[in-house]
Short mmCIF file of C-alpha atoms in Angstrom, two decimals:
data_model
loop_
_atom_site.label_atom_id
_atom_site.label_comp_id
_atom_site.label_asym_id
_atom_site.label_seq_id
_atom_site.Cartn_x
_atom_site.Cartn_y
_atom_site.Cartn_z
CA UNK I 1 249.14 204.17 53.34
CA UNK I 2 248.20 203.41 49.77
CA UNK I 3 246.04 205.59 47.52
CA UNK I 4 244.84 205.88 43.95
CA UNK I 5 243.80 208.95 41.98
CA UNK I 6 241.75 208.98 38.81
CA UNK I 7 241.82 212.65 37.81
CA UNK I 8 239.03 212.50 35.24
CA UNK I 9 235.42 211.88 36.22
CA UNK I 10 234.54 211.28 32.58
CA UNK I 11 236.37 210.65 29.32
CA UNK I 12 234.63 211.13 25.98
CA UNK I 13 235.98 209.57 22.81
CA UNK I 14 234.68 208.83 19.34
CA UNK I 15 234.35 205.24 18.21
CA UNK I 16 237.50 204.10 16.42
CA UNK I 17 239.73 206.61 18.17
CA UNK I 18 242.32 205.64 20.77
CA UNK I 19 241.37 206.07 24.40
CA UNK I 20 243.30 206.68 27.60
CA UNK I 21 241.97 206.56 31.14
CA UNK I 22 244.44 207.97 33.66
CA UNK I 23 245.49 206.57 37.01
CA UNK I 24 248.21 207.53 39.47
CA UNK I 25 249.01 205.74 42.68
CA UNK I 26 250.90 206.08 45.94
CA UNK I 27 252.34 203.19 47.96
CA UNK I 28 255.22 202.87 50.38
CA UNK I 29 256.53 199.67 48.78
CA UNK I 30 256.16 198.06 45.37
CA UNK I 31 252.70 198.09 43.82
CA UNK I 32 250.36 195.53 42.43
CA UNK I 33 248.09 197.49 40.06
CA UNK I 34 244.70 196.57 38.66
CA UNK I 35 242.00 197.85 36.33
CA UNK I 36 238.37 196.89 36.69
CA UNK I 37 235.35 197.72 34.53
CA UNK I 38 231.75 198.09 35.67
CA UNK I 39 228.87 197.93 33.22
CA UNK I 40 225.47 199.30 34.26
CA UNK I 41 223.78 197.30 36.99
CA UNK I 42 226.67 194.85 37.16
CA UNK I 43 229.54 194.10 39.52
CA UNK I 44 233.13 195.09 38.86
CA UNK I 45 234.98 192.85 36.43
CA UNK I 46 238.73 192.34 36.41
CA UNK I 47 240.41 193.69 33.24
CA UNK I 48 244.14 193.43 33.79
CA UNK I 49 246.92 193.64 36.34
CA UNK I 50 250.56 194.60 36.71
CA UNK I 51 252.62 192.55 39.11
CA UNK I 52 256.16 192.60 37.78
CA UNK I 53 258.04 192.36 34.50
CA UNK I 54 257.05 194.07 31.26
CA UNK I 55 255.67 197.54 31.88
CA UNK I 56 253.03 197.10 29.18
CA UNK I 57 250.30 194.78 30.31
CA UNK I 58 247.63 193.39 28.01
CA UNK I 59 244.20 192.43 29.26
CA UNK I 60 240.66 191.61 28.26
CA UNK I 61 238.69 193.19 25.39
CA UNK I 62 241.81 194.66 23.74
CA UNK I 63 242.72 196.89 26.68
CA UNK I 64 246.27 197.44 27.83
CA UNK I 65 247.93 199.50 30.52
CA UNK I 66 251.40 200.91 30.94
CA UNK I 67 253.17 200.93 34.28
CA UNK I 68 255.43 203.94 34.75
CA UNK I 69 257.33 203.79 38.01
CA UNK I 70 258.92 207.22 37.80
CA UNK I 71 255.54 208.88 37.24
CA UNK I 72 253.70 206.45 39.55
CA UNK I 73 251.10 205.98 36.84
CA UNK I 74 249.17 203.08 35.38
CA UNK I 75 247.09 204.51 32.52
CA UNK I 76 244.56 202.30 30.73
CA UNK I 77 244.64 202.40 26.95
CA UNK I 78 242.96 200.95 23.90
CA UNK I 79 244.01 201.65 20.29
CA UNK I 80 240.47 201.77 18.89
CA UNK I 81 237.45 202.41 21.09
CA UNK I 82 234.10 200.66 20.69
CA UNK I 83 230.70 201.96 21.75
CA UNK I 84 230.43 198.82 23.89
CA UNK I 85 233.47 199.99 25.89
CA UNK I 86 231.29 202.67 27.49
CA UNK I 87 231.34 201.87 31.20
CA UNK I 88 232.81 202.90 34.56
CA UNK I 89 236.49 202.09 34.99
CA UNK I 90 238.29 201.69 38.31
CA UNK I 91 242.01 201.62 39.00
CA UNK I 92 243.19 199.84 42.16
CA UNK I 93 246.47 199.30 43.97
CA UNK I 94 247.83 196.88 46.53
CA UNK I 95 251.12 197.45 48.30
CA UNK I 96 253.22 194.28 47.96
CA UNK I 97 254.91 195.08 51.23
CA UNK I 98 251.71 195.86 53.09
CA UNK I 99 251.23 193.49 55.96
CA UNK I 100 247.79 194.85 56.72
CA UNK I 101 246.13 192.24 54.62
CA UNK I 102 244.92 191.47 51.15
CA UNK I 103 243.36 194.89 50.60
CA UNK I 104 242.97 196.76 47.36
CA UNK I 105 242.50 200.51 47.39
CA UNK I 106 240.25 201.73 44.58
CA UNK I 107 240.18 205.05 42.79
CA UNK I 108 236.99 207.03 42.42
CA UNK I 109 236.25 205.69 38.96
CA UNK I 110 236.20 207.24 35.48
CA UNK I 111 233.17 207.05 33.24
CA UNK I 112 234.12 206.32 29.65
CA UNK I 113 231.66 207.43 26.99
CA UNK I 114 232.32 206.23 23.44
CA UNK I 115 230.14 207.92 20.84
CA UNK I 116 229.36 206.45 17.41
CA UNK G 1 232.65 178.00 39.13
CA UNK G 2 229.52 180.16 39.35
CA UNK G 3 231.36 183.18 40.68
CA UNK G 4 230.40 185.23 43.72
CA UNK G 5 226.68 184.95 44.35
CA UNK G 6 224.71 187.66 46.13
CA UNK G 7 221.11 187.83 47.19
CA UNK G 8 218.77 189.56 46.98
CA UNK G 9 219.58 191.54 43.83
CA UNK G 10 217.07 194.20 44.79
CA UNK G 11 215.59 195.08 48.15
CA UNK G 12 213.10 197.82 48.92
CA UNK G 13 212.24 198.34 52.55
CA UNK G 14 210.94 200.95 54.91
CA UNK G 15 212.98 202.91 57.40
CA UNK G 16 213.45 201.02 60.64
CA UNK G 17 213.23 197.57 59.13
CA UNK G 18 215.99 195.00 59.34
CA UNK G 19 217.86 194.18 56.12
CA UNK G 20 220.01 191.10 55.55
CA UNK G 21 222.22 190.76 52.50
CA UNK G 22 223.81 187.42 51.64
CA UNK G 23 226.96 186.34 49.85
CA UNK G 24 228.47 183.08 48.71
CA UNK G 25 232.15 183.51 47.75
CA UNK G 26 234.03 181.52 45.14
CA UNK G 27 235.04 178.13 46.47
CA UNK G 28 238.66 178.11 47.64
CA UNK G 29 238.86 181.85 48.19
CA UNK G 30 239.83 182.67 51.77
CA UNK G 31 239.24 186.43 51.68
CA UNK G 32 235.79 187.99 51.57
CA UNK G 33 235.03 191.70 51.27
CA UNK G 34 231.88 193.81 51.62
CA UNK G 35 231.77 197.09 49.68
CA UNK G 36 229.16 199.80 49.38
CA UNK G 37 228.77 201.95 46.25
CA UNK G 38 226.96 205.28 46.08
CA UNK G 39 227.12 208.19 43.68
CA UNK G 40 228.31 210.53 46.41
CA UNK G 41 231.01 208.39 48.05
CA UNK G 42 231.96 205.95 45.31
CA UNK G 43 233.17 202.49 46.31
CA UNK G 44 233.75 202.06 50.06
CA UNK G 45 235.20 199.03 51.82
CA UNK G 46 233.02 198.16 54.79
CA UNK G 47 234.65 195.03 56.21
CA UNK G 48 236.74 192.07 55.17
CA UNK G 49 237.29 188.54 56.44
CA UNK G 50 240.18 186.12 56.20
CA UNK G 51 239.41 182.47 56.83
CA UNK G 52 235.99 183.49 58.21
CA UNK G 53 237.53 185.88 60.77
CA UNK G 54 236.81 189.63 60.54
CA UNK G 55 240.12 191.42 59.99
CA UNK G 56 239.19 195.05 59.46
CA UNK G 57 235.75 196.52 60.10
CA UNK G 58 236.83 200.14 60.29
CA UNK G 59 234.71 200.97 57.27
CA UNK G 60 231.46 199.87 58.87
CA UNK G 61 229.57 203.16 59.21
CA UNK G 62 227.99 202.58 62.62
CA UNK G 63 226.65 200.01 65.04
CA UNK G 64 223.56 199.49 62.94
CA UNK G 65 225.75 197.53 60.54
CA UNK G 66 227.04 194.06 61.33
CA UNK G 67 228.61 191.29 59.26
CA UNK G 68 229.19 187.62 59.90
CA UNK G 69 230.87 184.74 58.15
CA UNK G 70 229.81 181.53 59.89
CA UNK G 71 231.62 179.32 57.36
CA UNK G 72 233.80 179.51 54.27
CA UNK G 73 230.87 179.54 51.88
CA UNK G 74 228.53 182.10 53.38
CA UNK G 75 228.51 185.64 54.71
CA UNK G 76 225.81 188.11 55.71
CA UNK G 77 225.67 191.88 56.06
CA UNK G 78 222.90 193.08 58.31
CA UNK G 79 221.51 196.58 58.82
CA UNK G 80 219.24 197.07 61.81
CA UNK G 81 217.46 199.45 61.85
CA UNK G 82 217.78 200.64 58.28
CA UNK G 83 217.71 204.32 57.32
CA UNK G 84 217.19 206.08 53.96
CA UNK G 85 220.88 207.06 53.85
CA UNK G 86 221.77 203.35 53.72
CA UNK G 87 220.34 203.21 50.20
CA UNK G 88 223.19 201.99 47.99
CA UNK G 89 224.48 199.03 46.03
CA UNK G 90 226.27 196.57 48.28
CA UNK G 91 228.91 194.35 46.70
CA UNK G 92 230.53 191.22 48.00
CA UNK G 93 233.92 190.16 46.61
CA UNK G 94 236.29 187.31 47.27
CA UNK G 95 239.93 186.57 46.55
CA UNK G 96 242.66 184.06 47.17
CA UNK G 97 245.30 184.49 49.85
CA UNK G 98 248.22 186.82 50.25
CA UNK G 99 250.57 184.53 48.40
CA UNK G 100 248.57 185.30 45.26
CA UNK G 101 248.33 188.60 43.46
CA UNK G 102 245.08 189.55 45.05
CA UNK G 103 242.61 190.45 42.34
CA UNK G 104 239.08 190.53 43.63
CA UNK G 105 236.10 188.79 42.08
CA UNK G 106 232.86 190.70 42.60
CA UNK G 107 229.26 189.61 42.80
CA UNK G 108 226.53 191.38 40.87
CA UNK G 109 225.55 193.45 43.89
CA UNK G 110 222.47 193.98 46.03
CA UNK G 111 220.65 197.25 45.36
CA UNK G 112 219.07 198.47 48.58
CA UNK G 113 216.43 201.18 48.70
CA UNK G 114 215.26 202.35 52.11
CA UNK G 115 212.12 204.49 51.98
#
């Protein structure tokens, strides 16, 4: 079985400061890892993914995430937060070796609040 | 491409009424997913299709819920009869096949309120 944990319900950060949104995962095989963002009254939007290769992945809107296999983590980061980054962020995992289908498992979401 | 299209965006109905939510996936995507989002339970996978065939419906809460995909460009999620606890935002998402990396593309959602 595959699972994702986002330990923080909410992260508060001041505009201009760096931000980190945490994610840990569990899969039996090798993971495909994803981050999505959801703005109010909108659907989830794809931000970035890790498939293989460089552990530091860069995505949309200046976000990046670091894959750490030993810690089974995939934390989302941004060097300088903007008020417009305030949204709900979801981490998701797919087991590359999972023959049960093209299913992503999502974490519970972390609300990011960036204050001016 | 226009992305995943869902309708209606908002639906308010009374308990006991039938509700039908609609989804048009991205052309060329052969996987389609229905999710439900609530404050209490977060994002839940209800059912997904591959090449119009239901693969896993274990997330469908009960027999009042049904989903169909009559062709590659259209799917429906039906609730009959509806109950207040069905109030939620229902998302449709599509993706390309297993040989790809599998990121999902979501619609804007259908917000259902059952009174």
